[in-house]
Short mmCIF file of C-alpha atoms in Angstrom, two decimals:
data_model
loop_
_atom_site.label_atom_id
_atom_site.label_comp_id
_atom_site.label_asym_id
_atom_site.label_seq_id
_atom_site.Cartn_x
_atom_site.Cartn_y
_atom_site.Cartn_z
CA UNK A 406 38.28 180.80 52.02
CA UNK A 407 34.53 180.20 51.60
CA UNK A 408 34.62 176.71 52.33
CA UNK A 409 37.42 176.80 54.86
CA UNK A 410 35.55 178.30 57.08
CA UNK A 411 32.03 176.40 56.65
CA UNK A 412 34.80 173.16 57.35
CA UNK A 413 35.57 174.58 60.33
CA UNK A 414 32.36 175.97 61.72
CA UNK A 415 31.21 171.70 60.54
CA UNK A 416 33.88 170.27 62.47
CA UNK A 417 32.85 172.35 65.64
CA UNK A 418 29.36 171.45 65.50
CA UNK A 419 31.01 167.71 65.32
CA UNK A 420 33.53 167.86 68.10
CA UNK A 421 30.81 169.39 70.58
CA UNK A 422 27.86 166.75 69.42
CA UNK A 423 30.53 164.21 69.95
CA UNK A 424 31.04 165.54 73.62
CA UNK A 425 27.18 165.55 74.17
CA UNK A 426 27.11 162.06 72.84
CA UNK A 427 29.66 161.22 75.41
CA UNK A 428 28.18 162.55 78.18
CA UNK A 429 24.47 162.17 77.75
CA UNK A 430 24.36 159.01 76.23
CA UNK A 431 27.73 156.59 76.74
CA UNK A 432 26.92 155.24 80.23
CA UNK A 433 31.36 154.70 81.00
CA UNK A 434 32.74 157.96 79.13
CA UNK A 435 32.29 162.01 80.28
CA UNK A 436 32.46 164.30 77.37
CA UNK A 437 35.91 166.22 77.50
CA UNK A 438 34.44 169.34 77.73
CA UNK A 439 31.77 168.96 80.40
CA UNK A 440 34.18 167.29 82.70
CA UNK A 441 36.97 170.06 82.61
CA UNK A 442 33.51 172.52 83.24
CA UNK A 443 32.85 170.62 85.75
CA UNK A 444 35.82 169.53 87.65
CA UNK A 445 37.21 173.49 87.59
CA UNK A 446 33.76 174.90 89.24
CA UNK A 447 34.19 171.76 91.54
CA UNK A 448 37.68 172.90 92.10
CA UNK A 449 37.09 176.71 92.69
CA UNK A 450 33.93 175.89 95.02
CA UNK A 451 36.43 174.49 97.39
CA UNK A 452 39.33 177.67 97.28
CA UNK A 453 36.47 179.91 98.29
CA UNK A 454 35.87 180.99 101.71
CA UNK A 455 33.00 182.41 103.79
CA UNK A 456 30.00 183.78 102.46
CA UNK A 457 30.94 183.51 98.40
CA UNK A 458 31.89 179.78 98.75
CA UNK A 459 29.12 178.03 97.35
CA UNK A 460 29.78 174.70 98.02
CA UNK A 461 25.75 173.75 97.07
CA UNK A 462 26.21 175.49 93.07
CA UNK A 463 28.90 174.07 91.77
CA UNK A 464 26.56 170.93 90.32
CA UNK A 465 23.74 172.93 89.05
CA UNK A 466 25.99 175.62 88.16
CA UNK A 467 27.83 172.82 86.38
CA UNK A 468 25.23 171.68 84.35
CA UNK A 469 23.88 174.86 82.99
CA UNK A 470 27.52 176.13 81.71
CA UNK A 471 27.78 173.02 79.92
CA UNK A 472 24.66 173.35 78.50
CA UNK A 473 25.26 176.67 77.55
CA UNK A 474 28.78 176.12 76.33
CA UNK A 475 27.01 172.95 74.26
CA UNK A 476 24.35 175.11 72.58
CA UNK A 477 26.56 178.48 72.10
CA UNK A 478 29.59 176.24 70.15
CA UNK A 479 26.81 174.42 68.10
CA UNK A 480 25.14 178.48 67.40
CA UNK A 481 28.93 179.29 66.20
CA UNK A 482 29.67 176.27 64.33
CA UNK A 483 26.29 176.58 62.16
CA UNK A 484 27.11 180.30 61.96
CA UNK A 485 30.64 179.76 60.56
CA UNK A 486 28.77 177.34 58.03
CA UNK A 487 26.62 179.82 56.57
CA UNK A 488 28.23 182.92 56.90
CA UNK A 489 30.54 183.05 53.82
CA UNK A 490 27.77 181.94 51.81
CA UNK A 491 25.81 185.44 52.75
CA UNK A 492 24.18 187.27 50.83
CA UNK A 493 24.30 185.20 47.73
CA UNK A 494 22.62 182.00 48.84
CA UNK A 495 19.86 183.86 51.22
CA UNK A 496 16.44 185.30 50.85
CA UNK A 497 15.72 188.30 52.61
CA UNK A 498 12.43 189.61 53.41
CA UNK A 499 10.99 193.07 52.19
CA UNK A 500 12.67 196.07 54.06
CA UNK A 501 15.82 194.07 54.49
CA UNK A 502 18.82 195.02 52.18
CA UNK A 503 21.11 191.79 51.87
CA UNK A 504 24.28 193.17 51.36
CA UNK A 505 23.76 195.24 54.84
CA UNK A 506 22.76 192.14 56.86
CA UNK A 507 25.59 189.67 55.88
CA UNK A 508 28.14 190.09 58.68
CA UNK A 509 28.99 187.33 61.26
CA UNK A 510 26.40 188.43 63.20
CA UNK A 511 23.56 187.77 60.95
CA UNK A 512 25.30 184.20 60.43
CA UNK A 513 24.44 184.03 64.37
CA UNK A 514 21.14 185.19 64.38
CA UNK A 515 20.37 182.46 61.60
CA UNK A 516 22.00 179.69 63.33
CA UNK A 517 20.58 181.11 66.73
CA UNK A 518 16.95 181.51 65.49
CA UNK A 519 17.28 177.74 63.62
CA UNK A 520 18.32 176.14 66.51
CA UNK A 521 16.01 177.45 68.45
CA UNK A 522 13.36 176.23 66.10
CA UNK A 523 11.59 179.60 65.76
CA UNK A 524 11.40 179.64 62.27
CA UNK A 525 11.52 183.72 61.87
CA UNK A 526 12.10 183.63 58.31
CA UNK A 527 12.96 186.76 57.70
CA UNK A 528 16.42 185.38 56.25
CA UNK A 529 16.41 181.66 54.73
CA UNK A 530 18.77 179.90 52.50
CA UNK A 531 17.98 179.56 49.05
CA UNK A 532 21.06 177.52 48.18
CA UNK A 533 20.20 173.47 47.95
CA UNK A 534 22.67 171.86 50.52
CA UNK A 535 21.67 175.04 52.80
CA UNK A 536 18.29 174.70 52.56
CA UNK A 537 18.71 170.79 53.64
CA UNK A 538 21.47 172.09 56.64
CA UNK A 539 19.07 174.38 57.80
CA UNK A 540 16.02 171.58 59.10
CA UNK A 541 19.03 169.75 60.22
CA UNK A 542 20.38 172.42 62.65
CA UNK A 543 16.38 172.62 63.74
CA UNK A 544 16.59 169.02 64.09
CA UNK A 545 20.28 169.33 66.60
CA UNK A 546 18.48 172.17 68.13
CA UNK A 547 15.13 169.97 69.26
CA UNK A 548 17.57 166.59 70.04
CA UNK A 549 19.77 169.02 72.65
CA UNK A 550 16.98 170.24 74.47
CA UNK A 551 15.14 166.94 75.02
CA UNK A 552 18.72 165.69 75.84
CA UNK A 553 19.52 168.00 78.50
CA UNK A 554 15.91 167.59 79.88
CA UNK A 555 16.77 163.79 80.00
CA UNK A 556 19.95 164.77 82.24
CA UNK A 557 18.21 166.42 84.64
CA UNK A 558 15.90 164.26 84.75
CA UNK A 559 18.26 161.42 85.36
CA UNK A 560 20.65 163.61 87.52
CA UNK A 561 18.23 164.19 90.51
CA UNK A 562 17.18 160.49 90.98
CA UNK A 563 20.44 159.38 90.76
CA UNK A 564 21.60 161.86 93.99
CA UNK A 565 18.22 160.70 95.86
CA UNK A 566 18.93 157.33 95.92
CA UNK A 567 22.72 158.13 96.99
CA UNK A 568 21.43 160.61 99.78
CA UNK A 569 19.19 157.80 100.75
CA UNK A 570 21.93 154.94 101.10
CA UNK A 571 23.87 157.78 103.19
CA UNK A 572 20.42 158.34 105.68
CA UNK A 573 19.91 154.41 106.22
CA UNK A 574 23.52 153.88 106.99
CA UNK A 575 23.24 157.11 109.35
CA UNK A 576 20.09 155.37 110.72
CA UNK A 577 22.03 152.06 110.92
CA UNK A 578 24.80 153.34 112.78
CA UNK A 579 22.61 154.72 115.62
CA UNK A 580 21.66 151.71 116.64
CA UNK A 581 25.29 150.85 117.61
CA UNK A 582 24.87 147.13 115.68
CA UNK A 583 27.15 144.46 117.23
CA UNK A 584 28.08 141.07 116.14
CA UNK A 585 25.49 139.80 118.06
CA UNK A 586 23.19 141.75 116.45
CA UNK A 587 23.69 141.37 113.12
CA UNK A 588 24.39 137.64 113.68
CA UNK A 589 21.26 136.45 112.33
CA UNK A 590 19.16 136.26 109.34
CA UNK A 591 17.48 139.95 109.26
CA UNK A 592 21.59 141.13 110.12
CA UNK A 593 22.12 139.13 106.55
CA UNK A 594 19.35 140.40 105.13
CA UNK A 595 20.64 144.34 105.73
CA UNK A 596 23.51 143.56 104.93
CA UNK A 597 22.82 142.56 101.57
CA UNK A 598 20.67 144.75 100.70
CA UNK A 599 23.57 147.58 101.88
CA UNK A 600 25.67 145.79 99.34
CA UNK A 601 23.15 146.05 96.68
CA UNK A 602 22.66 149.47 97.40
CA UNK A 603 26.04 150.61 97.13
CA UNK A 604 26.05 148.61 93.66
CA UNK A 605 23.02 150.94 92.45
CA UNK A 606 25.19 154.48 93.45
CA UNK A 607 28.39 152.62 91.88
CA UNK A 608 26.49 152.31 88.77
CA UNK A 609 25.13 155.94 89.12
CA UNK A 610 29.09 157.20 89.37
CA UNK A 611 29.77 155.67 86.29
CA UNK A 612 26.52 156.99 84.58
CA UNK A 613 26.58 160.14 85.68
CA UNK A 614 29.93 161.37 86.79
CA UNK A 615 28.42 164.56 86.80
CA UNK A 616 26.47 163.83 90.21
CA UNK A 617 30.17 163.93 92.03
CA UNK A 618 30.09 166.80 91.84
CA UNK A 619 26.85 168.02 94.07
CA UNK A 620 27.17 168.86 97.58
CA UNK A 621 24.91 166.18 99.86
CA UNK A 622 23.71 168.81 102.19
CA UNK A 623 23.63 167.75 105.98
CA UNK A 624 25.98 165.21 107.10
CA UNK A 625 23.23 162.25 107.90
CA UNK A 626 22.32 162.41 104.18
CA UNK A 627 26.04 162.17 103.13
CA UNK A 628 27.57 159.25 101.57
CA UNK A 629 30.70 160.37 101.65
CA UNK A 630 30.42 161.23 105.82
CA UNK A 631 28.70 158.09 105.91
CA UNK A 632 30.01 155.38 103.91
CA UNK A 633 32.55 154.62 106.34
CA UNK A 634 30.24 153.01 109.13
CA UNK A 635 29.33 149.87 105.99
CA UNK A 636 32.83 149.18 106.69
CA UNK A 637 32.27 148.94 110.04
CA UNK A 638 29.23 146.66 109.46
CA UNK A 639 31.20 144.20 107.17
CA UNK A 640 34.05 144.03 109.92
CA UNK A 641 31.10 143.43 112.78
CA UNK A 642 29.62 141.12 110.45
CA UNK A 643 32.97 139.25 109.81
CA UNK A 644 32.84 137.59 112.92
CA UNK A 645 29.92 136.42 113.02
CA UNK A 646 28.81 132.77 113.61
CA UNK A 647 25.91 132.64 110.87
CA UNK A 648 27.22 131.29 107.72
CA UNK A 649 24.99 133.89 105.36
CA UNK A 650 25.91 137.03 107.74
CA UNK A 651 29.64 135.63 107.00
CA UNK A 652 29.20 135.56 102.74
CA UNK A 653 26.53 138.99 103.37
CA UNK A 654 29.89 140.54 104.77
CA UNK A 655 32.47 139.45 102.06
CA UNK A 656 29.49 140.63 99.27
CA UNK A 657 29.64 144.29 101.11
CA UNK A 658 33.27 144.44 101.30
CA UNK A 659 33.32 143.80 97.27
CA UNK A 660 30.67 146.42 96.70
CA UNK A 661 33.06 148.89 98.75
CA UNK A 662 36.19 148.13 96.67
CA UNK A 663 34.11 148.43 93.32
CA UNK A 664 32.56 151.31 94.75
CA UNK A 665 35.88 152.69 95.74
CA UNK A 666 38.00 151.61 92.16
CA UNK A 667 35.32 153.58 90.30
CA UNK A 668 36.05 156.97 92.52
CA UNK A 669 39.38 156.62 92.54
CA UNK A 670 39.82 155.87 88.89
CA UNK A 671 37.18 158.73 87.38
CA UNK A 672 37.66 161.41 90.28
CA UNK A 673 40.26 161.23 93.27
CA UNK A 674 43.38 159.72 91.25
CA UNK A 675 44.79 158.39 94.72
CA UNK A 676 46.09 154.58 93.82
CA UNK A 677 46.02 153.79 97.22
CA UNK A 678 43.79 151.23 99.59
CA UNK A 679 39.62 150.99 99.42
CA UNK A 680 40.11 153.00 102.57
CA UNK A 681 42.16 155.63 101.75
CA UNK A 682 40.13 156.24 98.98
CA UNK A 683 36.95 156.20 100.85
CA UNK A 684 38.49 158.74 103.56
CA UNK A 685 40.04 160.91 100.41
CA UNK A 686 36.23 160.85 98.94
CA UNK A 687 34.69 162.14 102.51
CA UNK A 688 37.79 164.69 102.78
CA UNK A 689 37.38 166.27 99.54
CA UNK A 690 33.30 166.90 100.35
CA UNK A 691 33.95 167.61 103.71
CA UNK A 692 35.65 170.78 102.83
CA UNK A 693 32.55 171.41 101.03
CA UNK A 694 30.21 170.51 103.83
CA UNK A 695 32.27 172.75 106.36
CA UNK A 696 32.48 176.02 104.12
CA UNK A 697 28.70 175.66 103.19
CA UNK A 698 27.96 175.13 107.58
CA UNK A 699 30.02 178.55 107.77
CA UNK A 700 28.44 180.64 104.93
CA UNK A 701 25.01 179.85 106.79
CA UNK A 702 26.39 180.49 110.08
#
């Protein structure tokens, strides 16, 4: 029984470092867990109504129950490990009486106190392997929180540079570019870099998957409200006269149906057209947009 359930609490501190590999760390896999956490806030964000939807949460919110659920699993797992081993294989300090401090929730405080790298040390192991477990859990601890600082940290910049795209396509499309104006080389020259910009956010999607699920804000600064005017710009630019507006154009369309193969395979499930998927992407965050305008309003 002893060892059954260290097994068990290793092989849950395995399955959940396996989904923080997964999500932190392979750039085209999502960690099981995190992406069920965060496709079911996605999901409720968009049943509410009124003043409790919270379209703007459900990526932050995201974030910290998967961090949470990450850290609280690995707490339980190391727990499990050591409990059945208490009193025996533990030092306790003076005032302490072992045999009334060896329940599953001293295993917790252990594992919660070595994880956290505090180091109390008012209960240690004395046993060999546990003694050598016990830096390691330290060690998990100190890797997960430089690891979640990491995806914040590459979170944010990754929804900037989207947001941006979205504002220079909004600022694009107020200038009501024809095929006269775009037939030329600075009309190539935008084009492209459109195209290469749309490359950068596909990459992003597929990096962090997690960033599909944060609300844009206002509509100019909204990929998915704007994305469908560099459509409009490839089919202006398609009849064009200037031979590098011409290959500018074909380049864009490509980066749309990458753009829109990577959406529809990791998020809207559609199988249809590079435009359906495109207007199923702006639907699904327009929903969003419109209950976050009328909890404000």
């Amino acid at each position: 029984m002893k060892w059954s359930l260290s097994l068990l609490g290793a092989a849950l501190v395995v399955f959940m470092l396996r989904d923080v590999f997964h999500t932190l760390w392979h750039p085209t896999r999502h960690g099981g867990l995190s992406r069920l956490a965060m496709t079911t806030l996605w999901r409720l964000s968009g049943r509410m109504s009124g003043r409790r939807r919270a379209a703007g949460l459900a990526g932050p919110l995201g974030m910290v129950v998967v961090v949470s659920i990450w850290a609280l699993t690995v707490a339980v797992g190391w727990a499990l490990v050591y409990w059945p081993h208490m009193p025996e294989s533990f030092t306790y300090s003076a005032g302490l009486e072992p045999s009334a401090h060896a329940s599953p929730v001293d295993a917790l405080y252990v594992s919660l106190v070595t994880l956290a790298t505090l180091g109390l040390g008012d209960i240690a192991p004395t046993a060999g392997w546990l003694r050598l477990l016990a830096p390691l859990e330290a060690l998990v601890g100190f890797a997960l929180l430089s690891a979640t600082v990491t995806w914040i940290l590459g979170i944010y910049p990754a929804l900037a540079r989207r947001r941006t795209l979205a504002l220079r396509l909004s600022h694009l499309r107020r200038t009501h570019a024809t095929t006269e104006a775009l037939d030329s080389d600075a009309g190539a020259a935008i084009l492209d870099s459109v195209a290469s910009d749309l490359c950068v956010v596909s990459i992003d999607f597929m990096q962090y998957p997690e960033s599909y699920y944060f609300y844009d804000g206002e509509d100019r600064a909204s990929l998915a409200e704007q994305i469908g005017y560099a459509a409009q710009l490839a089919e202006h630019a398609a009849k064009a006269r200037h031979r590098d507006v011409g290959l500018a154009s074909e380049v864009l369309r490509a980066a749309m149906d990458d753009l829109a193969a990577i959406l529809d395979e990791r998020f809207l499930r559609t199988e249809g057209s590079t435009g359906a998927v495109l207007d199923a992407y702006a639907a699904e965050h327009r929903v969003r947009a419109d209950g976050a305008k009328r909890s404000h309003g």
